């Protein structure tokens, strides 16, 4: 028997088990632009699972800016940044992000996954401590694993536990301490308690870093994110984020922060040094998206109104929702197979949703995570509410 036969058999058995557990992720193939309604196998569906909070993914101005750069500058740089991959549009996007988020400077990455993957090992050594929220995104968890810093975890948004962990790090003689949290937790929609976190950071002389992937562009004044929303403001030191969600939906990540942080990342962050630069067309689209987002109070108001409406209607119908104020509205089913069944029933009714189960959320916490978008109309929201009530009754969920 070839070695591959053994491995292939093992993997097939694993896949069967994933299916039996209701954890198999199948991909929905979309044939249209990413917008309020999408086409799946020729059929229009209301889309409640994109991170397209302001509806900029198909915005004509964003598309036009990208096309203009594509025509002028070609498909890409064919180089990492430090060799010959740095384009004027990269510098312009970095300046734009830094200004928008009120930081000294910013650095681009191929994704926020890469940004979070590269920052911890660059900034911290074995004498240092990272204190990380247990619900943080996988990219933070992996980035922390790659660093040699000592690791401390605090129960999500539990300030007493955070303080215990800060004390533990101090007792262990940490040289530098860095607290890291998602600004908005993607699976629950919770907002981090930034003012309290910053108070503790001040008391224990820790640096504060937040991941703003589910906040930048749509939350807070001018969409500047959770530091503005919570009043923590500039007490947050370092911000990571993405251009793959609210800010145009294409791709790319960034870190914004104090000058020496950005400068050392350019020298040492491995995903920056060893991976191709963003295409100039993507940078041009992101610059336009930020320009629009900054002024988009109308879109943010529509997003808030959809959120309030959808949340109220589902709660009234008897669904079990995770409480919160962001456009992330998780509908709890707890059981993975049930969540998959509900997602399928909703798709049959023309609403595209996704069921989330382990390992994306803890075991026994399966859910359908719905996300509102300014790209949705009031009619789309009503259609989705009707579908939820119909499917929920059919399956005995409500
Ligand atoms: C989406 C997301 C990321 C990854 O961003 P990409 O740019 O898609 O790699 C990182 N952190 C959080 C909290 C996210 O939601």
XYZ file of C-alpha atoms in Angstrom, residues 5-331:
327
model
C -3.494 5.422 0.617
C -3.187 5.219 4.378
C -3.324 8.967 4.839
C -6.222 9.348 2.379
C -8.216 6.637 4.202
C -7.561 8.290 7.530
C -8.694 11.680 6.180
C -11.858 10.198 4.631
C -12.805 8.671 7.978
C -12.167 12.024 9.657
C -14.404 13.783 7.119
C -17.185 11.240 7.736
C -16.942 11.949 11.459
C -17.110 15.722 10.851
C -20.299 15.151 8.839
C -21.811 12.836 11.459
C -21.174 15.493 14.113
C -22.997 18.121 12.044
C -19.765 20.127 11.789
C -19.133 19.840 8.060
C -18.842 23.233 6.358
C -20.130 23.283 2.792
C -19.587 26.349 0.655
C -22.377 28.332 -0.978
C -21.372 29.360 -4.479
C -22.352 32.945 -5.292
C -22.746 34.072 -8.881
C -23.340 37.793 -8.329
C -21.647 40.678 -6.566
C -21.626 40.598 -2.764
C -24.619 42.769 -1.864
C -27.924 42.758 0.035
C -29.265 40.067 -2.281
C -26.979 37.563 -3.971
C -27.531 34.963 -6.667
C -27.025 31.330 -5.692
C -27.541 28.751 -8.467
C -29.530 31.312 -10.420
C -31.770 32.180 -7.473
C -31.889 35.531 -5.642
C -31.371 35.293 -1.897
C -31.375 37.851 0.892
C -27.883 37.709 2.349
C -27.554 37.886 6.133
C -24.036 36.543 6.507
C -21.610 38.913 4.805
C -19.288 41.225 6.764
C -20.425 43.897 4.336
C -21.771 46.161 7.076
C -21.934 49.410 5.109
C -22.707 47.734 1.790
C -19.462 48.969 0.199
C -18.449 45.668 -1.421
C -20.260 46.542 -4.655
C -20.152 50.324 -4.264
C -19.672 51.922 -7.708
C -17.135 54.469 -6.412
C -15.025 51.755 -4.766
C -15.193 49.622 -7.909
C -14.304 52.591 -10.107
C -11.279 53.496 -7.968
C -10.063 49.898 -8.156
C -10.546 49.687 -11.919
C -8.695 52.951 -12.498
C -5.712 51.678 -10.485
C -5.853 48.274 -12.159
C -5.695 49.868 -15.600
C -2.958 52.277 -14.661
C -0.769 50.044 -12.498
C -1.492 46.494 -13.620
C -2.440 43.430 -11.663
C 0.133 43.531 -8.914
C 3.610 44.268 -7.585
C 5.238 40.839 -7.923
C 7.411 41.725 -4.948
C 7.346 42.025 -1.205
C 7.262 45.568 0.097
C 10.937 45.971 1.022
C 12.381 44.776 -2.291
C 10.437 46.624 -4.989
C 6.804 46.127 -3.907
C 6.035 49.470 -2.272
C 3.691 51.544 -4.406
C 2.596 55.146 -3.878
C -0.931 53.806 -3.231
C 0.378 51.679 -0.337
C 1.891 54.753 1.266
C -1.324 56.681 0.653
C -3.432 53.907 2.214
C -1.131 53.710 5.250
C -1.382 57.461 5.758
C -5.158 57.299 5.318
C -5.582 54.520 7.906
C -3.306 56.292 10.408
C -5.201 59.562 10.030
C -8.617 57.850 10.208
C -7.756 55.911 13.358
C -5.770 58.786 14.869
C -2.464 56.926 15.179
C 1.109 57.891 14.292
C 1.379 55.497 11.385
C 0.039 52.268 9.892
C 1.447 49.239 8.075
C -0.354 47.020 5.549
C -0.488 43.231 5.506
C -1.993 40.725 3.072
C -4.775 40.145 5.608
C -5.602 40.890 9.222
C -4.825 37.227 9.861
C -1.268 38.049 8.777
C -1.212 41.281 10.794
C -2.175 39.421 13.970
C 0.120 36.569 12.997
C 3.140 38.854 12.762
C 2.805 41.345 15.560
C 3.304 39.420 18.805
C 6.558 37.672 17.986
C 7.911 40.960 16.614
C 7.079 43.111 19.640
C 7.542 40.694 22.515
C 10.237 38.336 23.772
C 10.435 35.555 26.372
C 10.587 38.061 29.237
C 7.275 39.632 28.222
C 3.621 38.740 28.781
C 0.557 38.652 26.531
C -2.774 38.757 28.322
C -5.434 37.615 25.882
C -9.237 37.376 26.044
C -10.402 33.746 25.742
C -12.827 34.600 22.922
C -10.209 36.341 20.772
C -10.103 35.569 17.062
C -8.118 32.546 15.858
C -5.531 34.815 14.217
C -4.702 36.383 17.601
C -4.478 32.971 19.228
C -2.113 31.760 16.503
C -0.077 34.979 16.575
C 0.339 34.700 20.337
C 1.410 31.058 19.931
C 4.128 32.113 17.508
C 5.624 34.549 19.989
C 7.952 33.569 22.802
C 6.120 35.765 25.293
C 4.476 34.163 28.318
C 0.742 33.676 27.817
C -2.069 34.576 30.159
C -5.752 34.240 29.281
C -8.664 36.052 30.893
C -12.326 34.998 30.733
C -14.063 37.065 28.136
C -14.675 40.640 29.278
C -14.130 39.566 32.925
C -12.256 42.490 34.456
C -11.590 40.719 37.763
C -9.936 37.896 35.885
C -8.000 40.356 33.731
C -6.661 41.953 36.886
C -5.691 38.539 38.299
C -3.806 37.749 35.113
C -2.066 41.137 35.126
C -0.987 40.499 38.710
C 0.240 37.028 37.776
C 2.270 38.491 34.902
C 3.695 41.091 37.256
C 4.554 38.464 39.886
C 6.262 36.417 37.178
C 8.477 39.437 36.523
C 7.206 40.362 33.062
C 9.272 43.122 31.429
C 6.435 44.331 29.187
C 2.754 43.373 29.371
C 0.378 43.559 26.415
C -3.393 43.116 26.760
C -5.090 42.040 23.540
C -8.803 41.826 22.801
C -11.202 41.859 19.892
C -12.936 45.278 19.838
C -16.118 43.436 18.806
C -16.250 39.668 19.294
C -17.210 38.279 15.943
C -19.305 35.300 17.058
C -21.310 37.031 19.808
C -21.241 40.672 18.809
C -20.070 41.698 22.296
C -18.159 44.960 22.562
C -14.968 44.839 24.642
C -14.996 46.860 27.877
C -12.288 49.180 26.643
C -12.422 51.952 29.267
C -12.124 49.364 32.080
C -9.390 47.508 30.202
C -7.481 50.775 29.719
C -7.864 51.626 33.427
C -6.342 48.284 34.397
C -3.657 48.679 31.746
C -2.707 52.014 33.237
C -2.605 50.603 36.755
C -0.441 47.633 35.742
C 1.577 49.461 33.083
C 0.350 47.347 30.185
C 0.016 48.131 26.487
C -3.481 47.723 24.965
C -4.042 46.236 21.522
C -7.455 45.667 19.912
C -8.603 43.868 16.777
C -11.186 46.046 15.057
C -12.184 43.816 12.134
C -15.877 43.911 13.102
C -15.893 47.594 14.057
C -13.798 49.852 11.819
C -15.964 51.746 9.367
C -19.375 51.166 10.933
C -19.156 51.609 14.709
C -18.553 54.800 16.631
C -18.344 58.370 15.433
C -17.376 58.455 11.718
C -16.944 54.696 11.935
C -13.714 55.057 13.876
C -14.567 51.935 15.858
C -14.846 50.812 19.460
C -12.332 53.257 20.998
C -14.688 56.043 19.937
C -17.864 54.102 20.684
C -16.788 53.275 24.240
C -14.991 56.524 25.012
C -11.602 54.808 25.434
C -10.277 56.965 22.579
C -6.532 57.189 22.275
C -5.884 55.144 25.393
C -5.907 52.121 23.071
C -2.332 51.867 21.814
C -2.414 49.478 18.875
C -5.220 48.627 16.440
C -5.354 45.803 13.922
C -8.029 45.662 11.261
C -9.070 44.514 7.804
C -10.078 45.907 4.417
C -11.955 42.637 3.830
C -15.072 43.566 5.787
C -16.679 47.007 6.118
C -13.903 48.829 4.255
C -14.749 47.555 0.780
C -14.706 43.808 1.354
C -11.725 43.110 -0.931
C -8.788 42.069 1.216
C -5.828 43.252 3.207
C -5.057 43.958 6.828
C -3.314 46.645 8.816
C -1.813 47.605 12.129
C -2.067 51.227 13.263
C -0.144 52.489 16.264
C 2.841 54.366 17.679
C 5.694 55.078 15.237
C 8.276 52.677 16.716
C 5.728 49.813 16.644
C 5.039 50.354 12.947
C 8.729 50.842 12.167
C 9.820 47.609 13.853
C 7.024 45.671 12.134
C 8.418 46.822 8.761
C 11.799 45.406 9.792
C 10.771 42.166 11.446
C 7.155 41.049 10.936
C 7.455 37.810 8.981
C 4.123 37.945 7.079
C 5.150 41.463 5.948
C 8.691 40.527 4.949
C 7.940 37.238 3.229
C 4.609 37.767 1.435
C 3.614 39.710 -1.661
C 2.451 43.333 -1.413
C -1.251 44.136 -1.826
C -2.252 44.890 -5.434
C -2.426 48.689 -6.005
C -6.027 48.245 -7.198
C -6.970 46.784 -3.805
C -5.227 49.668 -2.039
C -7.086 52.183 -4.232
C -10.439 50.542 -3.409
C -9.655 50.604 0.312
C -8.687 54.296 0.217
C -12.012 55.089 -1.461
C -13.907 52.880 1.004
C -12.397 54.732 3.978
C -13.230 58.073 2.377
C -16.856 56.953 1.990
C -17.075 55.274 5.415
C -15.865 58.371 7.206
C -18.789 60.396 5.832
C -21.385 57.594 5.831
C -23.637 58.632 8.712
C -26.611 57.783 6.476
C -25.400 54.212 5.961
C -24.614 53.833 9.666
C -28.128 55.068 10.543
C -29.712 52.562 8.140
C -27.531 49.780 9.581
C -28.647 50.688 13.116
C -32.283 50.798 12.063
C -32.082 47.346 10.388
C -30.358 45.993 13.494
C -33.036 47.292 15.850
C -35.889 46.100 13.637
C -34.559 42.604 13.012
C -33.557 42.091 16.641
C -36.950 43.226 17.980
C -38.937 41.069 15.534
C -36.941 37.894 16.239
C -37.025 38.399 19.999
C -40.770 38.968 19.831
C -41.182 35.763 17.808
C -39.472 33.861 20.619
C -35.987 33.281 19.255
C -33.096 33.057 21.704
C -30.756 35.918 20.741
C -27.406 36.877 22.193
C -28.024 40.382 23.571
C -25.983 43.230 22.112
C -25.795 46.475 20.181
C -23.758 45.624 17.103
C -25.085 44.493 13.697
C -24.052 40.933 14.656
C -27.208 39.155 15.837
C -26.585 35.529 16.826
C -29.636 33.250 16.956
